[in-house]
Each structure stands twice: as C-alpha cells, then as structure tokens.
mmCIF file of C-alpha atoms in Angstrom:
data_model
loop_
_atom_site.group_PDB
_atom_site.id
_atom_site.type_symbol
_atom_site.label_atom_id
_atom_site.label_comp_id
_atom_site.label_asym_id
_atom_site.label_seq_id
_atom_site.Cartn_x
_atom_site.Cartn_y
_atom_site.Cartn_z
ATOM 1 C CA UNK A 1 14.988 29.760 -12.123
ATOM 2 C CA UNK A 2 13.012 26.511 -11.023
ATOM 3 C CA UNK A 3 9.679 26.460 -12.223
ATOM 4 C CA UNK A 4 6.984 26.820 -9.264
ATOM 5 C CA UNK A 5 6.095 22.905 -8.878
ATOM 6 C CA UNK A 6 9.976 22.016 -8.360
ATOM 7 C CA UNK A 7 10.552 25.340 -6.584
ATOM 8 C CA UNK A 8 7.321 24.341 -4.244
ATOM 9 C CA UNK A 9 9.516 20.579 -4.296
ATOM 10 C CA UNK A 10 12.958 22.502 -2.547
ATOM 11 C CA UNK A 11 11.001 24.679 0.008
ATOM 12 C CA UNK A 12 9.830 21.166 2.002
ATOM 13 C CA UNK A 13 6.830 20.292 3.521
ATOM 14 C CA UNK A 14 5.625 22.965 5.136
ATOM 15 C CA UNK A 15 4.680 24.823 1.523
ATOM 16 C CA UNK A 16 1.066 24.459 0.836
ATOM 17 C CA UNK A 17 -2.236 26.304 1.559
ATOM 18 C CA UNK A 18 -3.452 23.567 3.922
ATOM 19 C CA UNK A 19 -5.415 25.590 6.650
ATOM 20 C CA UNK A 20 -6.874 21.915 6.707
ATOM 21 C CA UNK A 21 -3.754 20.191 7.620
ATOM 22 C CA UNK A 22 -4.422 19.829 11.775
ATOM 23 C CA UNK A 23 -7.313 18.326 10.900
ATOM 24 C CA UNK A 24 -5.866 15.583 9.104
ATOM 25 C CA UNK A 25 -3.252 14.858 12.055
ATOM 26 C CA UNK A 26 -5.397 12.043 13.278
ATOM 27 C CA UNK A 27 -5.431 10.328 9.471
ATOM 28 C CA UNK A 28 -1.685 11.213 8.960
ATOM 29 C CA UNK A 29 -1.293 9.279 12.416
ATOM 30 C CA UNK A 30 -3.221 6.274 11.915
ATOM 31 C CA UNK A 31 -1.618 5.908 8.175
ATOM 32 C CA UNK A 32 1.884 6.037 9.956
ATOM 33 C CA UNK A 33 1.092 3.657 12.541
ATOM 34 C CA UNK A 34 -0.543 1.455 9.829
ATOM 35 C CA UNK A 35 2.507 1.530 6.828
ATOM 36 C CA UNK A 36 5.288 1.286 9.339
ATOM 37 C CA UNK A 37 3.449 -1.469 11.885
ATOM 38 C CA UNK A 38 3.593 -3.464 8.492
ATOM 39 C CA UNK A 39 7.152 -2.860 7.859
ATOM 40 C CA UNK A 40 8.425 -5.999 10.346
ATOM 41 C CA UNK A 41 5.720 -8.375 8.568
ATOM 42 C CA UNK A 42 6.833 -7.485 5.137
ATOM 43 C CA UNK A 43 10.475 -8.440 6.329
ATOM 44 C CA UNK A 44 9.487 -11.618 8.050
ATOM 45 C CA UNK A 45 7.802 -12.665 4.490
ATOM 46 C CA UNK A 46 10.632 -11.870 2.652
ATOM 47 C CA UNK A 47 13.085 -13.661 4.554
ATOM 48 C CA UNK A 48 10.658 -16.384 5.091
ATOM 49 C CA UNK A 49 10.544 -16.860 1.124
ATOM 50 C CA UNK A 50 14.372 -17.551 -0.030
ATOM 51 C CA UNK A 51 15.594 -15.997 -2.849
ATOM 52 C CA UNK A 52 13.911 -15.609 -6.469
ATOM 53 C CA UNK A 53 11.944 -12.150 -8.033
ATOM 54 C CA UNK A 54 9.349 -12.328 -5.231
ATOM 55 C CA UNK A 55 12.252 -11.901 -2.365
ATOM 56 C CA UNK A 56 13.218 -8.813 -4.419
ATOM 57 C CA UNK A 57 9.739 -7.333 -4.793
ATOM 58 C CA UNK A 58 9.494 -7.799 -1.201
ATOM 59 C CA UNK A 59 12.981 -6.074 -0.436
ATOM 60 C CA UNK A 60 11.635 -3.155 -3.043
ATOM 61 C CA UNK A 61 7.937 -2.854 -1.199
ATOM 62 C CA UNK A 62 9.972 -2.990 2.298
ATOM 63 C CA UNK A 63 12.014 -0.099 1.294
ATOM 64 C CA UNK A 64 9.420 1.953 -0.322
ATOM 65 C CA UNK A 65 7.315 1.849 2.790
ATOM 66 C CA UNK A 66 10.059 2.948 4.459
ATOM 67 C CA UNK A 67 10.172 5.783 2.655
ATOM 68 C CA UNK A 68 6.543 6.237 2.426
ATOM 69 C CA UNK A 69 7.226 6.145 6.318
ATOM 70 C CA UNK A 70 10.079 8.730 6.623
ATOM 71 C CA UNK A 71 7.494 11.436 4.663
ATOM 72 C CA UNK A 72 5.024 10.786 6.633
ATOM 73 C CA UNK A 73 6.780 10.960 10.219
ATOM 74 C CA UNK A 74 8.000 14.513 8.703
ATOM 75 C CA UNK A 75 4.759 16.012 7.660
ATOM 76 C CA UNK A 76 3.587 14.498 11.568
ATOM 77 C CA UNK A 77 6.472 16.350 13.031
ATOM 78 C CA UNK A 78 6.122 19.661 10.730
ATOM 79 C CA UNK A 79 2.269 19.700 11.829
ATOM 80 C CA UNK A 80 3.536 19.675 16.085
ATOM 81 C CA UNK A 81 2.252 16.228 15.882
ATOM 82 C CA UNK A 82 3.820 13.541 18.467
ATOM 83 C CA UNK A 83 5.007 10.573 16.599
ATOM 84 C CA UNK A 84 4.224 7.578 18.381
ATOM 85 C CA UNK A 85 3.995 3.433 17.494
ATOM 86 C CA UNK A 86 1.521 1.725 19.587
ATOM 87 C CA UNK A 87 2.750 -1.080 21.394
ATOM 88 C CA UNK A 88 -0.104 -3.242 20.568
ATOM 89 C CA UNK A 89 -0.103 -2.766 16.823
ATOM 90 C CA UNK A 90 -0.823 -5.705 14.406
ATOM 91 C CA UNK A 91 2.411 -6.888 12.807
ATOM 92 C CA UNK A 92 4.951 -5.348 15.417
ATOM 93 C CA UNK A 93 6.908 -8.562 15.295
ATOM 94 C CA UNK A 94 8.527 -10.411 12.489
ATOM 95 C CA UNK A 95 6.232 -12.878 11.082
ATOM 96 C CA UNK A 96 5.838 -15.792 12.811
ATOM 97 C CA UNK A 97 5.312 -19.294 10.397
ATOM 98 C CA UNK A 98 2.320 -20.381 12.629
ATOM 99 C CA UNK A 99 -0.230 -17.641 12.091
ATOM 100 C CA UNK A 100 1.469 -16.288 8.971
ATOM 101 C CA UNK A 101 -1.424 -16.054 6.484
ATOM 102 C CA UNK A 102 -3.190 -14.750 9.655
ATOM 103 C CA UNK A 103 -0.611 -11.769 9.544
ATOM 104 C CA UNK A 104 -0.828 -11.435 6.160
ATOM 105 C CA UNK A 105 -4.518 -11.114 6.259
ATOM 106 C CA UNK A 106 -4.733 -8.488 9.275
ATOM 107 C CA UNK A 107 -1.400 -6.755 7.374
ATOM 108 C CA UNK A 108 -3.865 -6.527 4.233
ATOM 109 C CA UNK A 109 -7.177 -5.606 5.172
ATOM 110 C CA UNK A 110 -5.717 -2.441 7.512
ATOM 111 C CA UNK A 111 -3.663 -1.514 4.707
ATOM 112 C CA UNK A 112 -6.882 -1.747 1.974
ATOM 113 C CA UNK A 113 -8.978 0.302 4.780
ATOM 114 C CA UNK A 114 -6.463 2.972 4.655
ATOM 115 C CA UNK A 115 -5.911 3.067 1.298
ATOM 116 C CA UNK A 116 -9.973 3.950 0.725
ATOM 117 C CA UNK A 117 -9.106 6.026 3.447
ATOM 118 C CA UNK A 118 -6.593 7.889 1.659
ATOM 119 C CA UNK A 119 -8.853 8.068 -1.143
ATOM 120 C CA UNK A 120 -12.031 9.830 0.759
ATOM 121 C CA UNK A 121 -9.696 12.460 2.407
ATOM 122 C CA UNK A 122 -7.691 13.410 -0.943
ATOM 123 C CA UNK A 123 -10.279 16.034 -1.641
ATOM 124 C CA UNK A 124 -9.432 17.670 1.474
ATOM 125 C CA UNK A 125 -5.991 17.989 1.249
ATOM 126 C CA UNK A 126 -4.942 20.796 -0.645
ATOM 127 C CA UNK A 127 -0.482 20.784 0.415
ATOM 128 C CA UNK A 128 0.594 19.711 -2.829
ATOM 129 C CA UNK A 129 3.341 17.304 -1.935
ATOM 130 C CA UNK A 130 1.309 15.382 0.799
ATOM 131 C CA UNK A 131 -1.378 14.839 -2.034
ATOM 132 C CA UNK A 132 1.186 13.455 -4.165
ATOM 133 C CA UNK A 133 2.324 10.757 -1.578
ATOM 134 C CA UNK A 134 -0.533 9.685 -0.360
ATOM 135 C CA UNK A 135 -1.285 9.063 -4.292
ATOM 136 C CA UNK A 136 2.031 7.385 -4.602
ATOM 137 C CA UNK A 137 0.966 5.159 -1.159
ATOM 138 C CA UNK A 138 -2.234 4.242 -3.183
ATOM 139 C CA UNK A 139 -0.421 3.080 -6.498
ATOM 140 C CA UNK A 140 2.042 1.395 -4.373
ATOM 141 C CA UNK A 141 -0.747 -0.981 -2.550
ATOM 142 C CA UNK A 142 -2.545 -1.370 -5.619
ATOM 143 C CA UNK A 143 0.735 -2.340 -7.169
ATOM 144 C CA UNK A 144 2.111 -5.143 -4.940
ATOM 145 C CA UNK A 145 -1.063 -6.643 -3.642
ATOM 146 C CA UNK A 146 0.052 -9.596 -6.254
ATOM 147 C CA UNK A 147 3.282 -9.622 -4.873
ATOM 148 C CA UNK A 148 2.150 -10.636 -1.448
ATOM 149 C CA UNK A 149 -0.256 -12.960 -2.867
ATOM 150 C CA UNK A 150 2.096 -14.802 -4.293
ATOM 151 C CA UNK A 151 4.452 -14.865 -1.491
ATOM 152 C CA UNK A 152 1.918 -15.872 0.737
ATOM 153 C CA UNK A 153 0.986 -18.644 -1.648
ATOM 154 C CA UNK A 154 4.765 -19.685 -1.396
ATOM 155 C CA UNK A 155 5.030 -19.588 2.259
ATOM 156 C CA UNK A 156 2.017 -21.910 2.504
ATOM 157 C CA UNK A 157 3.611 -24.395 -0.451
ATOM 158 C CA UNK A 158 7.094 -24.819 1.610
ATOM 159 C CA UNK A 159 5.270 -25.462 5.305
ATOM 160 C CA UNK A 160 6.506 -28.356 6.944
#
C-alpha cells in the first residue's frame, strides 16, 4: 500500500485540512495572473536570444511556469474560484525589442513581490501539496533570476 504522503499525492488537490484555503483565493489569483502574464515575455526573450544554453534555460523556465500555471489554475478551480487573465496585465504580449529591459524589469519586480508573497502566506497554508508548489515556485525564481540576467544582458549586446 502507498505510504500516506504519496497516497495524499494520488487523491489530488482537494486532500488537505485547509479550512484556510478560501481565504487564500485572492493570493492563489493574483500568483496565477502574475506566473502566467509572464509566460509571453519569457517567450519573446527566448526567441529574441538565438540559440546557445541561455535559449534552453529559457525554453526550461517557460515550461516550468507553465506547469507551475496548470497547478495553480486547478487548485483555483477546485476552490469554486473563476479563473480569469486580466486584459491589462504587464507582459500580455510578446516582448517587444523597444522597451524590452522595461519588460524585463516590470516581469521581475511582480514576480520578486510575489515570491515574498508566497513566503509570508506559507504559514497559513496547511494543504500539503499547495505548500509544496508554492515552495517549488520560490526555488524556481530564486533559481533562474541569473538566467534572465544574462539574457537580458544579451538582448541589450545584439541591439541594433
């Protein structure tokens, strides 16, 4: 029989004691809006910076916050939330050459707000699995921050 971490793992999302968890559908909301608003900026660096290990680190952080995105649109759904994209959202479009490092920027400092964010509401969150992404999210971000850095440093290098 599975032991009760990887048996907690099978039953989904809705396992937990998390009397707490409407509360956090405002957070969980904002994050979403936040990771997957990003998503089209990532992309536009990517492409924007041909080939070479910091194209594939991009590709890899791209993907993972698309997965970061798919948990978090199910524990929104699970919790009778609405999922919804503002319009207006920073970083909605690909990136554009002209204000890139403006993008970047705005992409970087939501992200970093979110991420202490994450951080101040962890003690509240008690559903084992949501803890354990939103501690994956953090790593991640912590992780790649260099990445982007460096990309952005590229993109700047190879302006016309």
């Amino acid at each position: 029989y599975a032991s009760p971490p990887c048996f907690m793992h099978e039953l989904g999302p809705q396992v937990g004691d998390d009397a707490a968890a409407p509360a956090l559908l405002p957070f969980l909301q904002e994050l979403y809006e936040c990771w997957i608003t990003g998503i089209p900026t990532l992309s536009g660096l990517r492409d924007a910076v041909t080939g070479g290990e910091i194209s594939k680190a991009l590709h890899g952080i791209c993907v993972e916050d698309i997965g970061f995105c798919e948990f978090l649109r199910e524990q929104l759904l699970y919790l009778g939330s609405v999922v919804r994209v503002r319009e207006e959202s920073p970083g909605a479009s690909p990136l554009n050459p002209e204000n890139a490092q403006d993008e970047l920027r705005s992409l970087c400092e939501g992200r970093d707000r979110m991420v202490h964010r994450m951080s101040m509401e962890m003690p509240s969150v008690r559903d084992y699995r949501l803890r354990s992404e939103l501690s994956a999210m953090i790593s991640a971000h912590q992780r790649r921050t260099h990445v982007i850095a460096v990309a952005e440093a590229l993109l700047l290098l190879n302006r016309p």
